[in-house]
Amino acid sequence: MAGHSHAANVAARKNAVDAKRGKLFSKLCRAIYVAARNGGPAPAMNLRLRYAIDKAKSFSCPKDNIERSIKKATGELGAETFEEVIYEGYGPGGVAVLCEILTDNRNRTAGEVRRAFDICGGNLGSTGCVSYLFDYKGVFVIEVAKIEEDRLMEIALEAGADDLKRDGDYFVVTCDPKAFDDVQKAFEEHQIPTESAETSYVPQTTVDLDVENGKKMLKLRDLLDDNDDVQNVYSNENIPEEAMAS
């Protein structure tokens, strides 16, 4: 399993929903809150909010939770303040790691994230230390069984996508973030179901880990995922199957 594999990451998140449902819903709703606060409560006029709602729905987040988050953002249910931050660092074996953060206490979160890196043999770095190793892209994951590759390629490229690759049982389509809405609309018009549709940091290169460092990287991901303030983790490792199985 590759740490940078969008298909694998989507499958892993889906499988973890039941085990960590409350924590996941909290993160999804926090993203909705920030999107609504910054861009307004109407999804039709706020693309970021629409994407956040679509992502929450893909994980079966209750409608009441979604609506409550939007009402909080408009002040109907009291105000909260979250700051958006990106933390960068190096995981075990020199893996590049980006963490998207939404926090109401930056000092607390920085300490917790730094401790997670330290425990797993990595270190939290300064702003810009690894972000140059990633491209910000729109990413769509589609099951291979749902559509023929040539047909998907034709529709995706016409809509403005810039690449399509196969990743196991999935196709991964990438595009410039500015073309995200056009590509998503094209898939909807052609009734192409997506496992996930989101903007994401895609690594330019990857780092092959041995079993020991692979286990440490998996632990780092678990620690970061368990942190309520960490919304998303992006990294560029290739983890050997032996590390996954043991």
JSON list of N, CA and C in Angstrom, two decimals, residues 57-132:
[
{"chain": "A", "resi": 57, "resn": "LYS", "atom": "N", "xyz": [-21.29, 13.91, 3.38]},
{"chain": "A", "resi": 57, "resn": "LYS", "atom": "CA", "xyz": [-22.35, 12.99, 2.97]},
{"chain": "A", "resi": 57, "resn": "LYS", "atom": "C", "xyz": [-21.78, 11.66, 2.49]},
{"chain": "A", "resi": 58, "resn": "SER", "atom": "N", "xyz": [-20.60, 11.70, 1.86]},
{"chain": "A", "resi": 58, "resn": "SER", "atom": "CA", "xyz": [-19.99, 10.46, 1.35]},
{"chain": "A", "resi": 58, "resn": "SER", "atom": "C", "xyz": [-19.62, 9.52, 2.49]},
{"chain": "A", "resi": 59, "resn": "PHE", "atom": "N", "xyz": [-19.47, 10.08, 3.70]},
{"chain": "A", "resi": 59, "resn": "PHE", "atom": "CA", "xyz": [-19.17, 9.27, 4.88]},
{"chain": "A", "resi": 59, "resn": "PHE", "atom": "C", "xyz": [-20.41, 9.10, 5.77]},
{"chain": "A", "resi": 60, "resn": "SER", "atom": "N", "xyz": [-21.58, 9.39, 5.20]},
{"chain": "A", "resi": 60, "resn": "SER", "atom": "CA", "xyz": [-22.87, 9.22, 5.89]},
{"chain": "A", "resi": 60, "resn": "SER", "atom": "C", "xyz": [-22.99, 10.07, 7.13]},
{"chain": "A", "resi": 61, "resn": "CYS", "atom": "N", "xyz": [-22.41, 11.24, 7.11]},
{"chain": "A", "resi": 61, "resn": "CYS", "atom": "CA", "xyz": [-22.56, 12.18, 8.22]},
{"chain": "A", "resi": 61, "resn": "CYS", "atom": "C", "xyz": [-24.02, 12.62, 8.28]},
{"chain": "A", "resi": 62, "resn": "PRO", "atom": "N", "xyz": [-24.65, 12.57, 9.45]},
{"chain": "A", "resi": 62, "resn": "PRO", "atom": "CA", "xyz": [-26.07, 12.91, 9.56]},
{"chain": "A", "resi": 62, "resn": "PRO", "atom": "C", "xyz": [-26.39, 14.33, 9.08]},
{"chain": "A", "resi": 63, "resn": "LYS", "atom": "N", "xyz": [-27.54, 14.49, 8.47]},
{"chain": "A", "resi": 63, "resn": "LYS", "atom": "CA", "xyz": [-27.97, 15.79, 7.95]},
{"chain": "A", "resi": 63, "resn": "LYS", "atom": "C", "xyz": [-28.06, 16.82, 9.07]},
{"chain": "A", "resi": 64, "resn": "ASP", "atom": "N", "xyz": [-28.53, 16.40, 10.25]},
{"chain": "A", "resi": 64, "resn": "ASP", "atom": "CA", "xyz": [-28.65, 17.33, 11.38]},
{"chain": "A", "resi": 64, "resn": "ASP", "atom": "C", "xyz": [-27.29, 17.90, 11.77]},
{"chain": "A", "resi": 65, "resn": "ASN", "atom": "N", "xyz": [-26.25, 17.06, 11.74]},
{"chain": "A", "resi": 65, "resn": "ASN", "atom": "CA", "xyz": [-24.90, 17.52, 12.07]},
{"chain": "A", "resi": 65, "resn": "ASN", "atom": "C", "xyz": [-24.44, 18.59, 11.09]},
{"chain": "A", "resi": 66, "resn": "ILE", "atom": "N", "xyz": [-24.71, 18.34, 9.81]},
{"chain": "A", "resi": 66, "resn": "ILE", "atom": "CA", "xyz": [-24.30, 19.28, 8.75]},
{"chain": "A", "resi": 66, "resn": "ILE", "atom": "C", "xyz": [-25.02, 20.62, 8.94]},
{"chain": "A", "resi": 67, "resn": "GLU", "atom": "N", "xyz": [-26.32, 20.56, 9.14]},
{"chain": "A", "resi": 67, "resn": "GLU", "atom": "CA", "xyz": [-27.11, 21.79, 9.28]},
{"chain": "A", "resi": 67, "resn": "GLU", "atom": "C", "xyz": [-26.71, 22.56, 10.54]},
{"chain": "A", "resi": 68, "resn": "ARG", "atom": "N", "xyz": [-26.41, 21.84, 11.61]},
{"chain": "A", "resi": 68, "resn": "ARG", "atom": "CA", "xyz": [-26.01, 22.49, 12.86]},
{"chain": "A", "resi": 68, "resn": "ARG", "atom": "C", "xyz": [-24.68, 23.23, 12.68]},
{"chain": "A", "resi": 69, "resn": "SER", "atom": "N", "xyz": [-23.77, 22.65, 11.92]},
{"chain": "A", "resi": 69, "resn": "SER", "atom": "CA", "xyz": [-22.47, 23.29, 11.68]},
{"chain": "A", "resi": 69, "resn": "SER", "atom": "C", "xyz": [-22.64, 24.59, 10.91]},
{"chain": "A", "resi": 70, "resn": "ILE", "atom": "N", "xyz": [-23.54, 24.58, 9.93]},
{"chain": "A", "resi": 70, "resn": "ILE", "atom": "CA", "xyz": [-23.79, 25.79, 9.14]},
{"chain": "A", "resi": 70, "resn": "ILE", "atom": "C", "xyz": [-24.44, 26.87, 10.01]},
{"chain": "A", "resi": 71, "resn": "LYS", "atom": "N", "xyz": [-25.37, 26.48, 10.88]},
{"chain": "A", "resi": 71, "resn": "LYS", "atom": "CA", "xyz": [-26.02, 27.44, 11.77]},
{"chain": "A", "resi": 71, "resn": "LYS", "atom": "C", "xyz": [-25.03, 28.03, 12.77]},
{"chain": "A", "resi": 72, "resn": "LYS", "atom": "N", "xyz": [-24.10, 27.22, 13.24]},
{"chain": "A", "resi": 72, "resn": "LYS", "atom": "CA", "xyz": [-23.06, 27.75, 14.13]},
{"chain": "A", "resi": 72, "resn": "LYS", "atom": "C", "xyz": [-22.23, 28.80, 13.40]},
{"chain": "A", "resi": 73, "resn": "ALA", "atom": "N", "xyz": [-21.92, 28.53, 12.13]},
{"chain": "A", "resi": 73, "resn": "ALA", "atom": "CA", "xyz": [-21.09, 29.45, 11.36]},
{"chain": "A", "resi": 73, "resn": "ALA", "atom": "C", "xyz": [-21.79, 30.80, 11.14]},
{"chain": "A", "resi": 74, "resn": "THR", "atom": "N", "xyz": [-23.12, 30.78, 11.07]},
{"chain": "A", "resi": 74, "resn": "THR", "atom": "CA", "xyz": [-23.86, 32.02, 10.86]},
{"chain": "A", "resi": 74, "resn": "THR", "atom": "C", "xyz": [-24.23, 32.71, 12.18]},
{"chain": "A", "resi": 75, "resn": "GLY", "atom": "N", "xyz": [-23.87, 32.09, 13.30]},
{"chain": "A", "resi": 75, "resn": "GLY", "atom": "CA", "xyz": [-24.13, 32.68, 14.60]},
{"chain": "A", "resi": 75, "resn": "GLY", "atom": "C", "xyz": [-25.45, 32.32, 15.22]},
{"chain": "A", "resi": 76, "resn": "GLU", "atom": "N", "xyz": [-26.23, 31.48, 14.54]},
{"chain": "A", "resi": 76, "resn": "GLU", "atom": "CA", "xyz": [-27.54, 31.09, 15.07]},
{"chain": "A", "resi": 76, "resn": "GLU", "atom": "C", "xyz": [-27.42, 30.23, 16.33]},
{"chain": "A", "resi": 77, "resn": "LEU", "atom": "N", "xyz": [-26.35, 29.47, 16.44]},
{"chain": "A", "resi": 77, "resn": "LEU", "atom": "CA", "xyz": [-26.18, 28.55, 17.57]},
{"chain": "A", "resi": 77, "resn": "LEU", "atom": "C", "xyz": [-24.93, 28.87, 18.38]},
{"chain": "A", "resi": 78, "resn": "GLY", "atom": "N", "xyz": [-24.52, 30.13, 18.37]},
{"chain": "A", "resi": 78, "resn": "GLY", "atom": "CA", "xyz": [-23.31, 30.48, 19.10]},
{"chain": "A", "resi": 78, "resn": "GLY", "atom": "C", "xyz": [-22.09, 30.42, 18.20]},
{"chain": "A", "resi": 79, "resn": "ALA", "atom": "N", "xyz": [-21.08, 31.15, 18.54]},
{"chain": "A", "resi": 79, "resn": "ALA", "atom": "CA", "xyz": [-19.89, 31.26, 17.68]},
{"chain": "A", "resi": 79, "resn": "ALA", "atom": "C", "xyz": [-18.72, 30.43, 18.18]},
{"chain": "A", "resi": 80, "resn": "GLU", "atom": "N", "xyz": [-17.95, 29.93, 17.24]},
{"chain": "A", "resi": 80, "resn": "GLU", "atom": "CA", "xyz": [-16.68, 29.26, 17.54]},
{"chain": "A", "resi": 80, "resn": "GLU", "atom": "C", "xyz": [-15.62, 29.89, 16.65]},
{"chain": "A", "resi": 81, "resn": "THR", "atom": "N", "xyz": [-14.38, 29.76, 17.04]},
{"chain": "A", "resi": 81, "resn": "THR", "atom": "CA", "xyz": [-13.30, 30.33, 16.24]},
{"chain": "A", "resi": 81, "resn": "THR", "atom": "C", "xyz": [-12.25, 29.28, 15.97]},
{"chain": "A", "resi": 82, "resn": "PHE", "atom": "N", "xyz": [-12.06, 28.97, 14.70]},
{"chain": "A", "resi": 82, "resn": "PHE", "atom": "CA", "xyz": [-11.04, 28.01, 14.30]},
{"chain": "A", "resi": 82, "resn": "PHE", "atom": "C", "xyz": [-10.06, 28.68, 13.35]},
{"chain": "A", "resi": 83, "resn": "GLU", "atom": "N", "xyz": [-8.80, 28.37, 13.53]},
{"chain": "A", "resi": 83, "resn": "GLU", "atom": "CA", "xyz": [-7.74, 28.90, 12.68]},
{"chain": "A", "resi": 83, "resn": "GLU", "atom": "C", "xyz": [-7.25, 27.80, 11.75]},
{"chain": "A", "resi": 84, "resn": "GLU", "atom": "N", "xyz": [-7.06, 28.16, 10.50]},
{"chain": "A", "resi": 84, "resn": "GLU", "atom": "CA", "xyz": [-6.56, 27.19, 9.52]},
{"chain": "A", "resi": 84, "resn": "GLU", "atom": "C", "xyz": [-5.04, 27.29, 9.44]},
{"chain": "A", "resi": 85, "resn": "VAL", "atom": "N", "xyz": [-4.37, 26.17, 9.59]},
{"chain": "A", "resi": 85, "resn": "VAL", "atom": "CA", "xyz": [-2.90, 26.13, 9.58]},
{"chain": "A", "resi": 85, "resn": "VAL", "atom": "C", "xyz": [-2.45, 24.89, 8.83]},
{"chain": "A", "resi": 86, "resn": "ILE", "atom": "N", "xyz": [-1.31, 24.97, 8.17]},
{"chain": "A", "resi": 86, "resn": "ILE", "atom": "CA", "xyz": [-0.67, 23.80, 7.58]},
{"chain": "A", "resi": 86, "resn": "ILE", "atom": "C", "xyz": [0.66, 23.58, 8.29]},
{"chain": "A", "resi": 87, "resn": "TYR", "atom": "N", "xyz": [0.82, 22.41, 8.89]},
{"chain": "A", "resi": 87, "resn": "TYR", "atom": "CA", "xyz": [2.07, 22.03, 9.52]},
{"chain": "A", "resi": 87, "resn": "TYR", "atom": "C", "xyz": [2.83, 21.10, 8.58]},
{"chain": "A", "resi": 88, "resn": "GLU", "atom": "N", "xyz": [4.13, 21.28, 8.51]},
{"chain": "A", "resi": 88, "resn": "GLU", "atom": "CA", "xyz": [4.97, 20.48, 7.64]},
{"chain": "A", "resi": 88, "resn": "GLU", "atom": "C", "xyz": [6.07, 19.81, 8.45]},
{"chain": "A", "resi": 89, "resn": "GLY", "atom": "N", "xyz": [6.47, 18.63, 8.01]},
{"chain": "A", "resi": 89, "resn": "GLY", "atom": "CA", "xyz": [7.54, 17.96, 8.72]},
{"chain": "A", "resi": 89, "resn": "GLY", "atom": "C", "xyz": [8.05, 16.75, 7.99]},
{"chain": "A", "resi": 90, "resn": "TYR", "atom": "N", "xyz": [8.93, 16.03, 8.66]},
{"chain": "A", "resi": 90, "resn": "TYR", "atom": "CA", "xyz": [9.55, 14.83, 8.09]},
{"chain": "A", "resi": 90, "resn": "TYR", "atom": "C", "xyz": [9.17, 13.63, 8.95]},
{"chain": "A", "resi": 91, "resn": "GLY", "atom": "N", "xyz": [8.62, 12.61, 8.31]},
{"chain": "A", "resi": 91, "resn": "GLY", "atom": "CA", "xyz": [8.29, 11.38, 9.00]},
{"chain": "A", "resi": 91, "resn": "GLY", "atom": "C", "xyz": [9.49, 10.45, 9.01]},
{"chain": "A", "resi": 92, "resn": "PRO", "atom": "N", "xyz": [9.32, 9.23, 9.52]},
{"chain": "A", "resi": 92, "resn": "PRO", "atom": "CA", "xyz": [10.41, 8.25, 9.53]},
{"chain": "A", "resi": 92, "resn": "PRO", "atom": "C", "xyz": [10.91, 7.98, 8.11]},
{"chain": "A", "resi": 93, "resn": "GLY", "atom": "N", "xyz": [12.23, 7.83, 7.99]},
{"chain": "A", "resi": 93, "resn": "GLY", "atom": "CA", "xyz": [12.80, 7.55, 6.67]},
{"chain": "A", "resi": 93, "resn": "GLY", "atom": "C", "xyz": [12.84, 8.74, 5.75]},
{"chain": "A", "resi": 94, "resn": "GLY", "atom": "N", "xyz": [12.59, 9.94, 6.28]},
{"chain": "A", "resi": 94, "resn": "GLY", "atom": "CA", "xyz": [12.64, 11.15, 5.45]},
{"chain": "A", "resi": 94, "resn": "GLY", "atom": "C", "xyz": [11.38, 11.43, 4.66]},
{"chain": "A", "resi": 95, "resn": "VAL", "atom": "N", "xyz": [10.27, 10.80, 5.04]},
{"chain": "A", "resi": 95, "resn": "VAL", "atom": "CA", "xyz": [9.00, 11.02, 4.36]},
{"chain": "A", "resi": 95, "resn": "VAL", "atom": "C", "xyz": [8.54, 12.47, 4.55]},
{"chain": "A", "resi": 96, "resn": "ALA", "atom": "N", "xyz": [8.06, 13.09, 3.48]},
{"chain": "A", "resi": 96, "resn": "ALA", "atom": "CA", "xyz": [7.50, 14.44, 3.56]},
{"chain": "A", "resi": 96, "resn": "ALA", "atom": "C", "xyz": [6.05, 14.35, 4.01]},
{"chain": "A", "resi": 97, "resn": "VAL", "atom": "N", "xyz": [5.68, 15.17, 5.00]},
{"chain": "A", "resi": 97, "resn": "VAL", "atom": "CA", "xyz": [4.33, 15.12, 5.57]},
{"chain": "A", "resi": 97, "resn": "VAL", "atom": "C", "xyz": [3.75, 16.52, 5.66]},
{"chain": "A", "resi": 98, "resn": "LEU", "atom": "N", "xyz": [2.52, 16.67, 5.17]},
{"chain": "A", "resi": 98, "resn": "LEU", "atom": "CA", "xyz": [1.76, 17.90, 5.30]},
{"chain": "A", "resi": 98, "resn": "LEU", "atom": "C", "xyz": [0.51, 17.61, 6.12]},
{"chain": "A", "resi": 99, "resn": "CYS", "atom": "N", "xyz": [0.20, 18.46, 7.08]},
{"chain": "A", "resi": 99, "resn": "CYS", "atom": "CA", "xyz": [-1.00, 18.29, 7.91]},
{"chain": "A", "resi": 99, "resn": "CYS", "atom": "C", "xyz": [-1.87, 19.53, 7.79]},
{"chain": "A", "resi": 100, "resn": "GLU", "atom": "N", "xyz": [-3.10, 19.36, 7.34]},
{"chain": "A", "resi": 100, "resn": "GLU", "atom": "CA", "xyz": [-4.06, 20.45, 7.32]},
{"chain": "A", "resi": 100, "resn": "GLU", "atom": "C", "xyz": [-4.75, 20.50, 8.69]},
{"chain": "A", "resi": 101, "resn": "ILE", "atom": "N", "xyz": [-4.72, 21.67, 9.32]},
{"chain": "A", "resi": 101, "resn": "ILE", "atom": "CA", "xyz": [-5.18, 21.81, 10.70]},
{"chain": "A", "resi": 101, "resn": "ILE", "atom": "C", "xyz": [-6.32, 22.84, 10.78]},
{"chain": "A", "resi": 102, "resn": "LEU", "atom": "N", "xyz": [-7.32, 22.53, 11.61]},
{"chain": "A", "resi": 102, "resn": "LEU", "atom": "CA", "xyz": [-8.33, 23.50, 12.03]},
{"chain": "A", "resi": 102, "resn": "LEU", "atom": "C", "xyz": [-8.33, 23.47, 13.55]},
{"chain": "A", "resi": 103, "resn": "THR", "atom": "N", "xyz": [-7.91, 24.56, 14.17]},
{"chain": "A", "resi": 103, "resn": "THR", "atom": "CA", "xyz": [-7.74, 24.54, 15.62]},
{"chain": "A", "resi": 103, "resn": "THR", "atom": "C", "xyz": [-8.25, 25.81, 16.27]},
{"chain": "A", "resi": 104, "resn": "ASP", "atom": "N", "xyz": [-8.70, 25.68, 17.52]},
{"chain": "A", "resi": 104, "resn": "ASP", "atom": "CA", "xyz": [-9.07, 26.84, 18.31]},
{"chain": "A", "resi": 104, "resn": "ASP", "atom": "C", "xyz": [-7.98, 27.17, 19.33]},
{"chain": "A", "resi": 105, "resn": "ASN", "atom": "N", "xyz": [-6.87, 26.44, 19.26]},
{"chain": "A", "resi": 105, "resn": "ASN", "atom": "CA", "xyz": [-5.74, 26.70, 20.16]},
{"chain": "A", "resi": 105, "resn": "ASN", "atom": "C", "xyz": [-4.46, 26.24, 19.45]},
{"chain": "A", "resi": 106, "resn": "ARG", "atom": "N", "xyz": [-3.84, 27.16, 18.75]},
{"chain": "A", "resi": 106, "resn": "ARG", "atom": "CA", "xyz": [-2.69, 26.81, 17.91]},
{"chain": "A", "resi": 106, "resn": "ARG", "atom": "C", "xyz": [-1.52, 26.25, 18.73]},
{"chain": "A", "resi": 107, "resn": "ASN", "atom": "N", "xyz": [-1.26, 26.82, 19.89]},
{"chain": "A", "resi": 107, "resn": "ASN", "atom": "CA", "xyz": [-0.14, 26.34, 20.71]},
{"chain": "A", "resi": 107, "resn": "ASN", "atom": "C", "xyz": [-0.36, 24.90, 21.15]},
{"chain": "A", "resi": 108, "resn": "ARG", "atom": "N", "xyz": [-1.58, 24.58, 21.58]},
{"chain": "A", "resi": 108, "resn": "ARG", "atom": "CA", "xyz": [-1.88, 23.21, 22.00]},
{"chain": "A", "resi": 108, "resn": "ARG", "atom": "C", "xyz": [-1.68, 22.23, 20.85]},
{"chain": "A", "resi": 109, "resn": "THR", "atom": "N", "xyz": [-2.23, 22.59, 19.69]},
{"chain": "A", "resi": 109, "resn": "THR", "atom": "CA", "xyz": [-2.16, 21.69, 18.54]},
{"chain": "A", "resi": 109, "resn": "THR", "atom": "C", "xyz": [-0.73, 21.49, 18.06]},
{"chain": "A", "resi": 110, "resn": "ALA", "atom": "N", "xyz": [0.05, 22.56, 18.04]},
{"chain": "A", "resi": 110, "resn": "ALA", "atom": "CA", "xyz": [1.45, 22.45, 17.61]},
{"chain": "A", "resi": 110, "resn": "ALA", "atom": "C", "xyz": [2.21, 21.48, 18.51]},
{"chain": "A", "resi": 111, "resn": "GLY", "atom": "N", "xyz": [1.97, 21.57, 19.82]},
{"chain": "A", "resi": 111, "resn": "GLY", "atom": "CA", "xyz": [2.64, 20.67, 20.75]},
{"chain": "A", "resi": 111, "resn": "GLY", "atom": "C", "xyz": [2.24, 19.23, 20.54]},
{"chain": "A", "resi": 112, "resn": "GLU", "atom": "N", "xyz": [0.95, 19.00, 20.32]},
{"chain": "A", "resi": 112, "resn": "GLU", "atom": "CA", "xyz": [0.46, 17.63, 20.12]},
{"chain": "A", "resi": 112, "resn": "GLU", "atom": "C", "xyz": [0.99, 17.04, 18.82]},
{"chain": "A", "resi": 113, "resn": "VAL", "atom": "N", "xyz": [1.01, 17.83, 17.75]},
{"chain": "A", "resi": 113, "resn": "VAL", "atom": "CA", "xyz": [1.50, 17.34, 16.47]},
{"chain": "A", "resi": 113, "resn": "VAL", "atom": "C", "xyz": [3.01, 17.08, 16.54]},
{"chain": "A", "resi": 114, "resn": "ARG", "atom": "N", "xyz": [3.74, 17.98, 17.18]},
{"chain": "A", "resi": 114, "resn": "ARG", "atom": "CA", "xyz": [5.19, 17.80, 17.33]},
{"chain": "A", "resi": 114, "resn": "ARG", "atom": "C", "xyz": [5.49, 16.51, 18.11]},
{"chain": "A", "resi": 115, "resn": "ARG", "atom": "N", "xyz": [4.71, 16.26, 19.15]},
{"chain": "A", "resi": 115, "resn": "ARG", "atom": "CA", "xyz": [4.92, 15.06, 19.96]},
{"chain": "A", "resi": 115, "resn": "ARG", "atom": "C", "xyz": [4.66, 13.80, 19.13]},
{"chain": "A", "resi": 116, "resn": "ALA", "atom": "N", "xyz": [3.66, 13.81, 18.26]},
{"chain": "A", "resi": 116, "resn": "ALA", "atom": "CA", "xyz": [3.38, 12.66, 17.41]},
{"chain": "A", "resi": 116, "resn": "ALA", "atom": "C", "xyz": [4.55, 12.37, 16.48]},
{"chain": "A", "resi": 117, "resn": "PHE", "atom": "N", "xyz": [5.12, 13.42, 15.89]},
{"chain": "A", "resi": 117, "resn": "PHE", "atom": "CA", "xyz": [6.28, 13.25, 15.02]},
{"chain": "A", "resi": 117, "resn": "PHE", "atom": "C", "xyz": [7.46, 12.68, 15.81]},
{"chain": "A", "resi": 118, "resn": "ASP", "atom": "N", "xyz": [7.70, 13.23, 16.99]},
{"chain": "A", "resi": 118, "resn": "ASP", "atom": "CA", "xyz": [8.83, 12.78, 17.81]},
{"chain": "A", "resi": 118, "resn": "ASP", "atom": "C", "xyz": [8.71, 11.30, 18.19]},
{"chain": "A", "resi": 119, "resn": "ILE", "atom": "N", "xyz": [7.51, 10.89, 18.57]},
{"chain": "A", "resi": 119, "resn": "ILE", "atom": "CA", "xyz": [7.28, 9.50, 18.98]},
{"chain": "A", "resi": 119, "resn": "ILE", "atom": "C", "xyz": [7.63, 8.53, 17.86]},
{"chain": "A", "resi": 120, "resn": "CYS", "atom": "N", "xyz": [7.38, 8.95, 16.63]},
{"chain": "A", "resi": 120, "resn": "CYS", "atom": "CA", "xyz": [7.54, 8.04, 15.49]},
{"chain": "A", "resi": 120, "resn": "CYS", "atom": "C", "xyz": [8.85, 8.23, 14.73]},
{"chain": "A", "resi": 121, "resn": "GLY", "atom": "N", "xyz": [9.77, 8.96, 15.32]},
{"chain": "A", "resi": 121, "resn": "GLY", "atom": "CA", "xyz": [11.09, 9.11, 14.70]},
{"chain": "A", "resi": 121, "resn": "GLY", "atom": "C", "xyz": [11.16, 10.17, 13.63]},
{"chain": "A", "resi": 122, "resn": "GLY", "atom": "N", "xyz": [10.21, 11.09, 13.63]},
{"chain": "A", "resi": 122, "resn": "GLY", "atom": "CA", "xyz": [10.24, 12.19, 12.67]},
{"chain": "A", "resi": 122, "resn": "GLY", "atom": "C", "xyz": [10.43, 13.50, 13.39]},
{"chain": "A", "resi": 123, "resn": "ASN", "atom": "N", "xyz": [10.22, 14.59, 12.69]},
{"chain": "A", "resi": 123, "resn": "ASN", "atom": "CA", "xyz": [10.29, 15.89, 13.33]},
{"chain": "A", "resi": 123, "resn": "ASN", "atom": "C", "xyz": [9.45, 16.91, 12.58]},
{"chain": "A", "resi": 124, "resn": "LEU", "atom": "N", "xyz": [8.80, 17.78, 13.36]},
{"chain": "A", "resi": 124, "resn": "LEU", "atom": "CA", "xyz": [8.02, 18.86, 12.78]},
{"chain": "A", "resi": 124, "resn": "LEU", "atom": "C", "xyz": [8.97, 19.92, 12.27]},
{"chain": "A", "resi": 125, "resn": "GLY", "atom": "N", "xyz": [8.74, 20.39, 11.03]},
{"chain": "A", "resi": 125, "resn": "GLY", "atom": "CA", "xyz": [9.66, 21.33, 10.42]},
{"chain": "A", "resi": 125, "resn": "GLY", "atom": "C", "xyz": [9.06, 22.73, 10.31]},
{"chain": "A", "resi": 126, "resn": "SER", "atom": "N", "xyz": [9.77, 23.59, 9.61]},
{"chain": "A", "resi": 126, "resn": "SER", "atom": "CA", "xyz": [9.32, 24.97, 9.43]},
{"chain": "A", "resi": 126, "resn": "SER", "atom": "C", "xyz": [8.44, 25.09, 8.20]},
{"chain": "A", "resi": 127, "resn": "THR", "atom": "N", "xyz": [7.74, 26.19, 8.09]},
{"chain": "A", "resi": 127, "resn": "THR", "atom": "CA", "xyz": [6.86, 26.42, 6.94]},
{"chain": "A", "resi": 127, "resn": "THR", "atom": "C", "xyz": [7.66, 26.40, 5.64]},
{"chain": "A", "resi": 128, "resn": "GLY", "atom": "N", "xyz": [7.20, 25.60, 4.69]},
{"chain": "A", "resi": 128, "resn": "GLY", "atom": "CA", "xyz": [7.85, 25.51, 3.39]},
{"chain": "A", "resi": 128, "resn": "GLY", "atom": "C", "xyz": [8.89, 24.41, 3.27]},
{"chain": "A", "resi": 129, "resn": "CYS", "atom": "N", "xyz": [9.13, 23.66, 4.36]},
{"chain": "A", "resi": 129, "resn": "CYS", "atom": "CA", "xyz": [10.22, 22.68, 4.32]},
{"chain": "A", "resi": 129, "resn": "CYS", "atom": "C", "xyz": [9.92, 21.50, 3.40]},
{"chain": "A", "resi": 130, "resn": "VAL", "atom": "N", "xyz": [8.63, 21.15, 3.22]},
{"chain": "A", "resi": 130, "resn": "VAL", "atom": "CA", "xyz": [8.31, 20.03, 2.33]},
{"chain": "A", "resi": 130, "resn": "VAL", "atom": "C", "xyz": [7.19, 20.35, 1.35]},
{"chain": "A", "resi": 131, "resn": "SER", "atom": "N", "xyz": [6.50, 21.48, 1.51]},
{"chain": "A", "resi": 131, "resn": "SER", "atom": "CA", "xyz": [5.34, 21.77, 0.66]},
{"chain": "A", "resi": 131, "resn": "SER", "atom": "C", "xyz": [5.71, 21.85, -0.82]},
{"chain": "A", "resi": 132, "resn": "TYR", "atom": "N", "xyz": [6.96, 22.21, -1.12]},
{"chain": "A", "resi": 132, "resn": "TYR", "atom": "CA", "xyz": [7.38, 22.31, -2.51]},
{"chain": "A", "resi": 132, "resn": "TYR", "atom": "C", "xyz": [7.43, 20.94, -3.19]}
]
